[in-house]
Tab-separated table of C-alpha atoms in Angstrom:
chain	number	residue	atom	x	y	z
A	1	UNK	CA	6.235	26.570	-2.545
A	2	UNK	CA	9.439	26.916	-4.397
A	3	UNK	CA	9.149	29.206	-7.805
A	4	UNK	CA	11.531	28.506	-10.745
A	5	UNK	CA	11.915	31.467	-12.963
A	6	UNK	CA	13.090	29.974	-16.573
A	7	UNK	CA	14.672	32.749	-18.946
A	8	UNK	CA	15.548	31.241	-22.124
A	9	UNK	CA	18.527	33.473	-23.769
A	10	UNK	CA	19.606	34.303	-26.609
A	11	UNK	CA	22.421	37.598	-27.574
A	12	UNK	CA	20.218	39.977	-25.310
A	13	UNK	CA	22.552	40.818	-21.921
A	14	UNK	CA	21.611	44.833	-22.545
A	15	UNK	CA	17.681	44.339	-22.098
A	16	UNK	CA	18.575	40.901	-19.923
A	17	UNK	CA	19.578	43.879	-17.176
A	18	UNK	CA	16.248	45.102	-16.527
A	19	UNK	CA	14.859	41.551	-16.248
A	20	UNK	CA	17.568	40.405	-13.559
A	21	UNK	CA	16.750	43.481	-11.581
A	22	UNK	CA	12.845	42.473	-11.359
A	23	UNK	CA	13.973	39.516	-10.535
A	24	UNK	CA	16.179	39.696	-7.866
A	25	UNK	CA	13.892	41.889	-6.277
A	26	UNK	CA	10.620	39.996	-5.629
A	27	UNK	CA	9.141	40.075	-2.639
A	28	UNK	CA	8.939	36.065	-2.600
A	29	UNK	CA	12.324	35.168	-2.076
A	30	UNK	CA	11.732	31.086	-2.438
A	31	UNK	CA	13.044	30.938	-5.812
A	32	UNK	CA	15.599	29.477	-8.519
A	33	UNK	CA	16.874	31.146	-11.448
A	34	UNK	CA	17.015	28.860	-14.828
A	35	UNK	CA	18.697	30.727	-17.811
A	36	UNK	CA	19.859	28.681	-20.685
A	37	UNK	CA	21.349	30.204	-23.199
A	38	UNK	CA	20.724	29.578	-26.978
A	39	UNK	CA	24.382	29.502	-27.840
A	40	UNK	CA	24.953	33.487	-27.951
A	41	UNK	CA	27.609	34.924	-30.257
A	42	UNK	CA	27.837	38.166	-28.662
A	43	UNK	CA	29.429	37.694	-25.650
A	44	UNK	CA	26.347	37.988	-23.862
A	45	UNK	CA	26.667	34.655	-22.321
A	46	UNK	CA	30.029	35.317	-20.374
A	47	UNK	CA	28.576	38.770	-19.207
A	48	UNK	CA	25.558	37.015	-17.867
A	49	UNK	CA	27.624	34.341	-16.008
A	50	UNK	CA	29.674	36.994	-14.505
A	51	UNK	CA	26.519	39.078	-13.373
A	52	UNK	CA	25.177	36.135	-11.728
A	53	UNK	CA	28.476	34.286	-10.371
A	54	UNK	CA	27.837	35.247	-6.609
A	55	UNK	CA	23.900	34.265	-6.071
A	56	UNK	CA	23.590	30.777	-5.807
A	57	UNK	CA	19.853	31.145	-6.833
A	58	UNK	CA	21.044	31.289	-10.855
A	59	UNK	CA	21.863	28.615	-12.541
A	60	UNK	CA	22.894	29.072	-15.817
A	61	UNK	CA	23.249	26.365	-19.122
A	62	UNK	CA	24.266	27.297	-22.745
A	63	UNK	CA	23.320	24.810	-25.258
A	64	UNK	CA	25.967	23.320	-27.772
A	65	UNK	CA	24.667	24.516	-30.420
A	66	UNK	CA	21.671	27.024	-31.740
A	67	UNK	CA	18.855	24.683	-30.957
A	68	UNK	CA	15.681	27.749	-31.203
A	69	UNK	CA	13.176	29.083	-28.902
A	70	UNK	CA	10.990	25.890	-28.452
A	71	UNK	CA	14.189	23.486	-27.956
A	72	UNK	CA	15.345	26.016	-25.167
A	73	UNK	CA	12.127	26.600	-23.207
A	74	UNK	CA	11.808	23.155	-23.167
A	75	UNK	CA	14.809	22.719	-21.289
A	76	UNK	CA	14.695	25.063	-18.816
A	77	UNK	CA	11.306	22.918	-17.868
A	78	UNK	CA	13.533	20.194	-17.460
A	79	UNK	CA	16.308	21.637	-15.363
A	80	UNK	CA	13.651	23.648	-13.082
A	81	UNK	CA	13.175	22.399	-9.700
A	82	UNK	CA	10.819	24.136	-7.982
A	83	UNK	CA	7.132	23.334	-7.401
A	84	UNK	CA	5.568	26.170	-9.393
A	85	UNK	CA	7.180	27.768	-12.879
A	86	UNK	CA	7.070	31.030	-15.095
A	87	UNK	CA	8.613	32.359	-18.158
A	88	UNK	CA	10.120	35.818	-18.026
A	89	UNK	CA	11.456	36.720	-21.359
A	90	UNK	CA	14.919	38.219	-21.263
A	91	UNK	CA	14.292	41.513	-22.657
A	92	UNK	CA	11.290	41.303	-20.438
A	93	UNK	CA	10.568	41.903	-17.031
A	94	UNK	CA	7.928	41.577	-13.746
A	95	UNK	CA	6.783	43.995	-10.775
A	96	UNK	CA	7.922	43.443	-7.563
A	97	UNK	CA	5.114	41.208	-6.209
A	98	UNK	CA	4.634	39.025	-9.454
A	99	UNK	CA	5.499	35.929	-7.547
A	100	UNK	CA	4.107	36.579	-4.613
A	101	UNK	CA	0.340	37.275	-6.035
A	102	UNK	CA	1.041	34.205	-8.773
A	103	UNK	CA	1.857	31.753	-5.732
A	104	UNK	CA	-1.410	32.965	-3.404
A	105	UNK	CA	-3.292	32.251	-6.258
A	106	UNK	CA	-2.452	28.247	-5.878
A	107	UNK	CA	-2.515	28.342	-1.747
A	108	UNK	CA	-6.471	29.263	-2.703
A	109	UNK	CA	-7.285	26.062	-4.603
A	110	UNK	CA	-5.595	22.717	-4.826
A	111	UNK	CA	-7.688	22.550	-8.418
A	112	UNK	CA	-5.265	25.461	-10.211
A	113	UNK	CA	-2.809	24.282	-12.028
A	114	UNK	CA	-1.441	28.120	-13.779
A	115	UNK	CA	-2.303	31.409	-13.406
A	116	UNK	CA	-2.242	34.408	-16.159
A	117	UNK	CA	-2.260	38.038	-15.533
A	118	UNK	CA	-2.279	41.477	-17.234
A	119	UNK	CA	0.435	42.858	-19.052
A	120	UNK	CA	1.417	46.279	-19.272
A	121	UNK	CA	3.383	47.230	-23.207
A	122	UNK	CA	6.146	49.564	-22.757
A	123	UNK	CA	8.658	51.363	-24.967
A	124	UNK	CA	12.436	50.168	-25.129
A	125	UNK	CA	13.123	51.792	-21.833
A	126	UNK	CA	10.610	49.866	-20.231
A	127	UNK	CA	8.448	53.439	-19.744
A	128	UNK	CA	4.319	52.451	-19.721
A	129	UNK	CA	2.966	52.786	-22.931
A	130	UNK	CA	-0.264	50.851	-22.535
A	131	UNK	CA	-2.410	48.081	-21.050
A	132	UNK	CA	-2.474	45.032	-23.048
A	133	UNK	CA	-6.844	44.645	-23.843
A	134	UNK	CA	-6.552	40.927	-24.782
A	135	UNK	CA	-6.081	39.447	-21.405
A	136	UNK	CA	-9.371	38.227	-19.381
A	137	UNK	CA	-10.167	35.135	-17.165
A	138	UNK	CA	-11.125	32.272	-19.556
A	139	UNK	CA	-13.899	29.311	-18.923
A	140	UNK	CA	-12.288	26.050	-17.595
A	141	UNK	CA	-12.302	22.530	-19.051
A	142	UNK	CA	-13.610	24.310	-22.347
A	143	UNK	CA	-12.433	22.030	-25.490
A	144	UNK	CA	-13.113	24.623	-27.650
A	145	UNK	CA	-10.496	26.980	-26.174
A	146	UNK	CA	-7.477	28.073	-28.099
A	147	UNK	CA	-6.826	31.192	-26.780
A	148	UNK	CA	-7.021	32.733	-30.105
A	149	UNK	CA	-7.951	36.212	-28.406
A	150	UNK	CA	-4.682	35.837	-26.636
A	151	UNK	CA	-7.029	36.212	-23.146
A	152	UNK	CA	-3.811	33.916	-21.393
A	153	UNK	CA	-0.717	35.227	-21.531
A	154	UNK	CA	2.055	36.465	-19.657
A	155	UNK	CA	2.985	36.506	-16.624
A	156	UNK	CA	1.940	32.912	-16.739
A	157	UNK	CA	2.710	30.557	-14.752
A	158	UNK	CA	2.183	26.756	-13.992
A	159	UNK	CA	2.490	23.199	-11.752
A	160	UNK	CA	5.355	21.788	-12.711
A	161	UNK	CA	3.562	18.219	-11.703
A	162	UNK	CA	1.115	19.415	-14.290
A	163	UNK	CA	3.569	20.059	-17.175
A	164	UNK	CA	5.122	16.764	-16.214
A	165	UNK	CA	1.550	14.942	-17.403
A	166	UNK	CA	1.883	16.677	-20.614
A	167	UNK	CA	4.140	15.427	-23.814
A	168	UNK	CA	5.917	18.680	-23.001
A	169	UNK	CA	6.591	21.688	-25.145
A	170	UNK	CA	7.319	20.700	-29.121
A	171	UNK	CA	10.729	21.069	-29.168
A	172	UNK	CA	10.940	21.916	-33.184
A	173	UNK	CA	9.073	24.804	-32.366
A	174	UNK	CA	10.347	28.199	-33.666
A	175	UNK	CA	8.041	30.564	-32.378
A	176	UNK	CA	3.865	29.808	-30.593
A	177	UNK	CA	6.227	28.154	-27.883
A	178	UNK	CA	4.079	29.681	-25.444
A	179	UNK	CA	0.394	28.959	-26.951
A	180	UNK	CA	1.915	25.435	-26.881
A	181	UNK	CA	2.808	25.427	-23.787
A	182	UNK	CA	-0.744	27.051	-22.583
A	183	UNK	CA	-3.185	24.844	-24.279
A	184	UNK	CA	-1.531	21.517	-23.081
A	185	UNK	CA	-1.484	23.017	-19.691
A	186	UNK	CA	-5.132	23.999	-19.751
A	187	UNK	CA	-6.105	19.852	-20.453
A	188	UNK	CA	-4.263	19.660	-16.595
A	189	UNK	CA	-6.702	21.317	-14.616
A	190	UNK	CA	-8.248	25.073	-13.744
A	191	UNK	CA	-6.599	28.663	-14.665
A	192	UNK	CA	-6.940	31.181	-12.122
A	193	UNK	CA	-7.058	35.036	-13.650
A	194	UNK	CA	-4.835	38.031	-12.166
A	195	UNK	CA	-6.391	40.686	-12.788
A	196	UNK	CA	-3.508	43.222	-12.536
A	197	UNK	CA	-0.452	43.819	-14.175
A	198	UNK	CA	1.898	41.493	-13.272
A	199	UNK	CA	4.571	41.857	-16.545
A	200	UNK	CA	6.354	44.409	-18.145
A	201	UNK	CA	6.562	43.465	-22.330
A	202	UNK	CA	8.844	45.566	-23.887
A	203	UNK	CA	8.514	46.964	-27.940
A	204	UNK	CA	11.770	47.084	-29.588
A	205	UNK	CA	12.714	46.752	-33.101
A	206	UNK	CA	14.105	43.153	-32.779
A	207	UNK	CA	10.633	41.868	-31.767
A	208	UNK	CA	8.239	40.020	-33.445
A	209	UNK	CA	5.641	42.317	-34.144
A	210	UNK	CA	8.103	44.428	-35.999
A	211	UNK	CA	9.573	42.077	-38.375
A	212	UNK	CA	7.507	40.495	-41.196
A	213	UNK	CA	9.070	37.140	-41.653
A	214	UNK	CA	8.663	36.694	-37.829
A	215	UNK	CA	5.078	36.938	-38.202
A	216	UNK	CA	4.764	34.514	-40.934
A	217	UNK	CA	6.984	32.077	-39.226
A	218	UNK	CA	4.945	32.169	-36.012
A	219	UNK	CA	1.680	31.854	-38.195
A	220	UNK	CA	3.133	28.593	-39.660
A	221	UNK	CA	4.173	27.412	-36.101
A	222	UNK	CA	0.541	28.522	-34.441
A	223	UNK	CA	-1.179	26.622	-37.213
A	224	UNK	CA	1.167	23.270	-36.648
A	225	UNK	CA	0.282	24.170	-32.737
A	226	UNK	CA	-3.629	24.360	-33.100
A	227	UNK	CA	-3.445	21.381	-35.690
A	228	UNK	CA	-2.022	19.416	-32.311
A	229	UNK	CA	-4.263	20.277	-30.409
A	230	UNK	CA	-7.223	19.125	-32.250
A	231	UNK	CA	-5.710	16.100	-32.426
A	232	UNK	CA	-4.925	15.989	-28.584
A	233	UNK	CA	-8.387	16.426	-27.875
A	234	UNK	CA	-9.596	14.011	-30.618
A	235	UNK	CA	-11.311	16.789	-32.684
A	236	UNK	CA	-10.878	15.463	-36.399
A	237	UNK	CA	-13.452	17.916	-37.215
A	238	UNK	CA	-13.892	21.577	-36.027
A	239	UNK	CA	-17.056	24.114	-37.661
A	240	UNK	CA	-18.155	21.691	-39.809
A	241	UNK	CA	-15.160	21.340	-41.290
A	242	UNK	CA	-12.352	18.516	-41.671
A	243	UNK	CA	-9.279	19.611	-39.089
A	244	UNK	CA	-6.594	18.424	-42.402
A	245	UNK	CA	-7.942	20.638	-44.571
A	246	UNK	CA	-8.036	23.957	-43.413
A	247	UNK	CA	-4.816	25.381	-44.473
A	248	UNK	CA	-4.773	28.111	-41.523
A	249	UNK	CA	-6.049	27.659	-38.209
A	250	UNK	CA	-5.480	30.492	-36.613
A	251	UNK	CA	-7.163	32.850	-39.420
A	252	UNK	CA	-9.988	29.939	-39.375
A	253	UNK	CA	-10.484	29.810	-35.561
A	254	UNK	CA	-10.219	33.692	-35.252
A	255	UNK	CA	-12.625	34.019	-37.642
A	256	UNK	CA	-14.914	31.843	-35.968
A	257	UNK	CA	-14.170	32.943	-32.499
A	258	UNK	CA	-15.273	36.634	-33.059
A	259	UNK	CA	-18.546	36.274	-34.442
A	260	UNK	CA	-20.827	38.662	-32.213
A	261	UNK	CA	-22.422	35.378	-30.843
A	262	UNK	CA	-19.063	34.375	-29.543
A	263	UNK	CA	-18.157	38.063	-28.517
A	264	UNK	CA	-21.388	37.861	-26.258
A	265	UNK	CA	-21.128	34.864	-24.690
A	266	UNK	CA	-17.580	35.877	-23.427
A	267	UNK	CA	-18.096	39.105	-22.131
A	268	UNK	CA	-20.526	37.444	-19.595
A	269	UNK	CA	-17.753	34.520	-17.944
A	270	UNK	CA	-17.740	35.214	-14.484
């Protein structure tokens, strides 16, 4: 199975280091580099093409013009090649054996169309900080999942034949890119569960959990993202109430999704 790695880029060659190091140093070697870059403006771009010039496994693409996170993802989708694919954020990175243990996940079950793992939150220099306590292994061919817990997350990765079945990530999307991306793949088929930690997420102060407006834009996005999905799976109403007029999802379903009746029933998924 060929892997496609997809980085989607944007002014961030200083952390982008650590993440081309992980990658270049997997243990599965059957893989393809897709960086596009969001239109950079701080050289960033030209340092990345020259770090990459000599290994014919990168491929590298810089939009026109500033086209956002969702617009970018999307693409590297497009341009990726390879059978199976996973997101590694630039200021990001992976262990050694990410790929390897993400790939004999699918060689176990024709039915698995993505995998999820662990994460493990780390400081700006990458040091361990923490585990991440949202990620578990989630019931399959649920309609009511929405992974409002966050239980999938990175390192995720997916069929590309299954993403192909899909309408394809929203492409106005500003941030939730990801929860997009995971809840149309779910409708494909199973989710297998790593239960290690397969990605490095780093805290720094350009992220979104420290900058207000960043959370309220991905709020707005999650909502328009959740919205879709009801819709997707024909769900006009949700709780008893009408999908249109509950003017947050994500409050609404998180709300709904921790009562202790809820909380039970998930802690006993096998």
């Amino acid at each position: 199975m060929k892997f496609s790695i997809l980085v989607a880029h944007y002014n961030n060659y200083n952390y982008f280091l650590d993440c081309y190091k992980s990658i270049i140093n997997q243990t599965y070697q059957d893989f393809e580099i897709i960086l596009v870059d969001d239109c950079s403006n701080d050289g960033s771009f030209e340092k990345i093409q020259n770090l990459v010039k000599n290994d014919i496994r990168f491929k590298v693409f810089k939009n026109e013009e500033n086209k956002g996170v969702g617009y970018t993802k999307r693409k590297c989708i497009e341009l990726a090649t390879g059978d199976i694919c996973g997101f590694v954020d630039p200021d990001d990175a992976i262990i050694p054996s990410a790929i390897e243990k993400s790939i004999e996940k699918y060689l176990e079950k024709d039915t698995i169309v993505a995998t999820h793992s662990n994460i493990s939150v780390c400081d700006e220099k990458l040091n361990y900080i923490r585990d991440f306590k949202g990620t578990r292994k989630v019931k399959n061919s649920d309609s009511f999942f929405f992974n409002i817990d966050f239980s999938v997350n990175h390192f995720f990765t997916f069929k590309k034949l299954a993403y192909d079945k899909t309408s394809g990530i929203d492409k106005e999307l500003t941030s939730a890119v990801d929860q997009d991306l995971y809840l149309k793949i779910y409708e494909q088929g199973n989710f297998a569960y790593i239960n290690e930690n397969l990605y490095l997420y780093r805290i720094h102060e350009k992220g979104v959990s420290q900058d207000k407006s960043k959370k309220d834009k991905l709020n707005h996005n999650w909502h328009k993202v959740l919205l879709n999905t009801l819709k997707r799976r024909k769900m006009g109403r949700i709780y008893g109430r009408n999908i249109d007029e509950i003017n947050n999802l994500p409050k609404f379903l998180f709300e709904k999704e921790n009562s202790f009746l809820k909380k039970l029933i998930r802690k006993f998924i096998k």
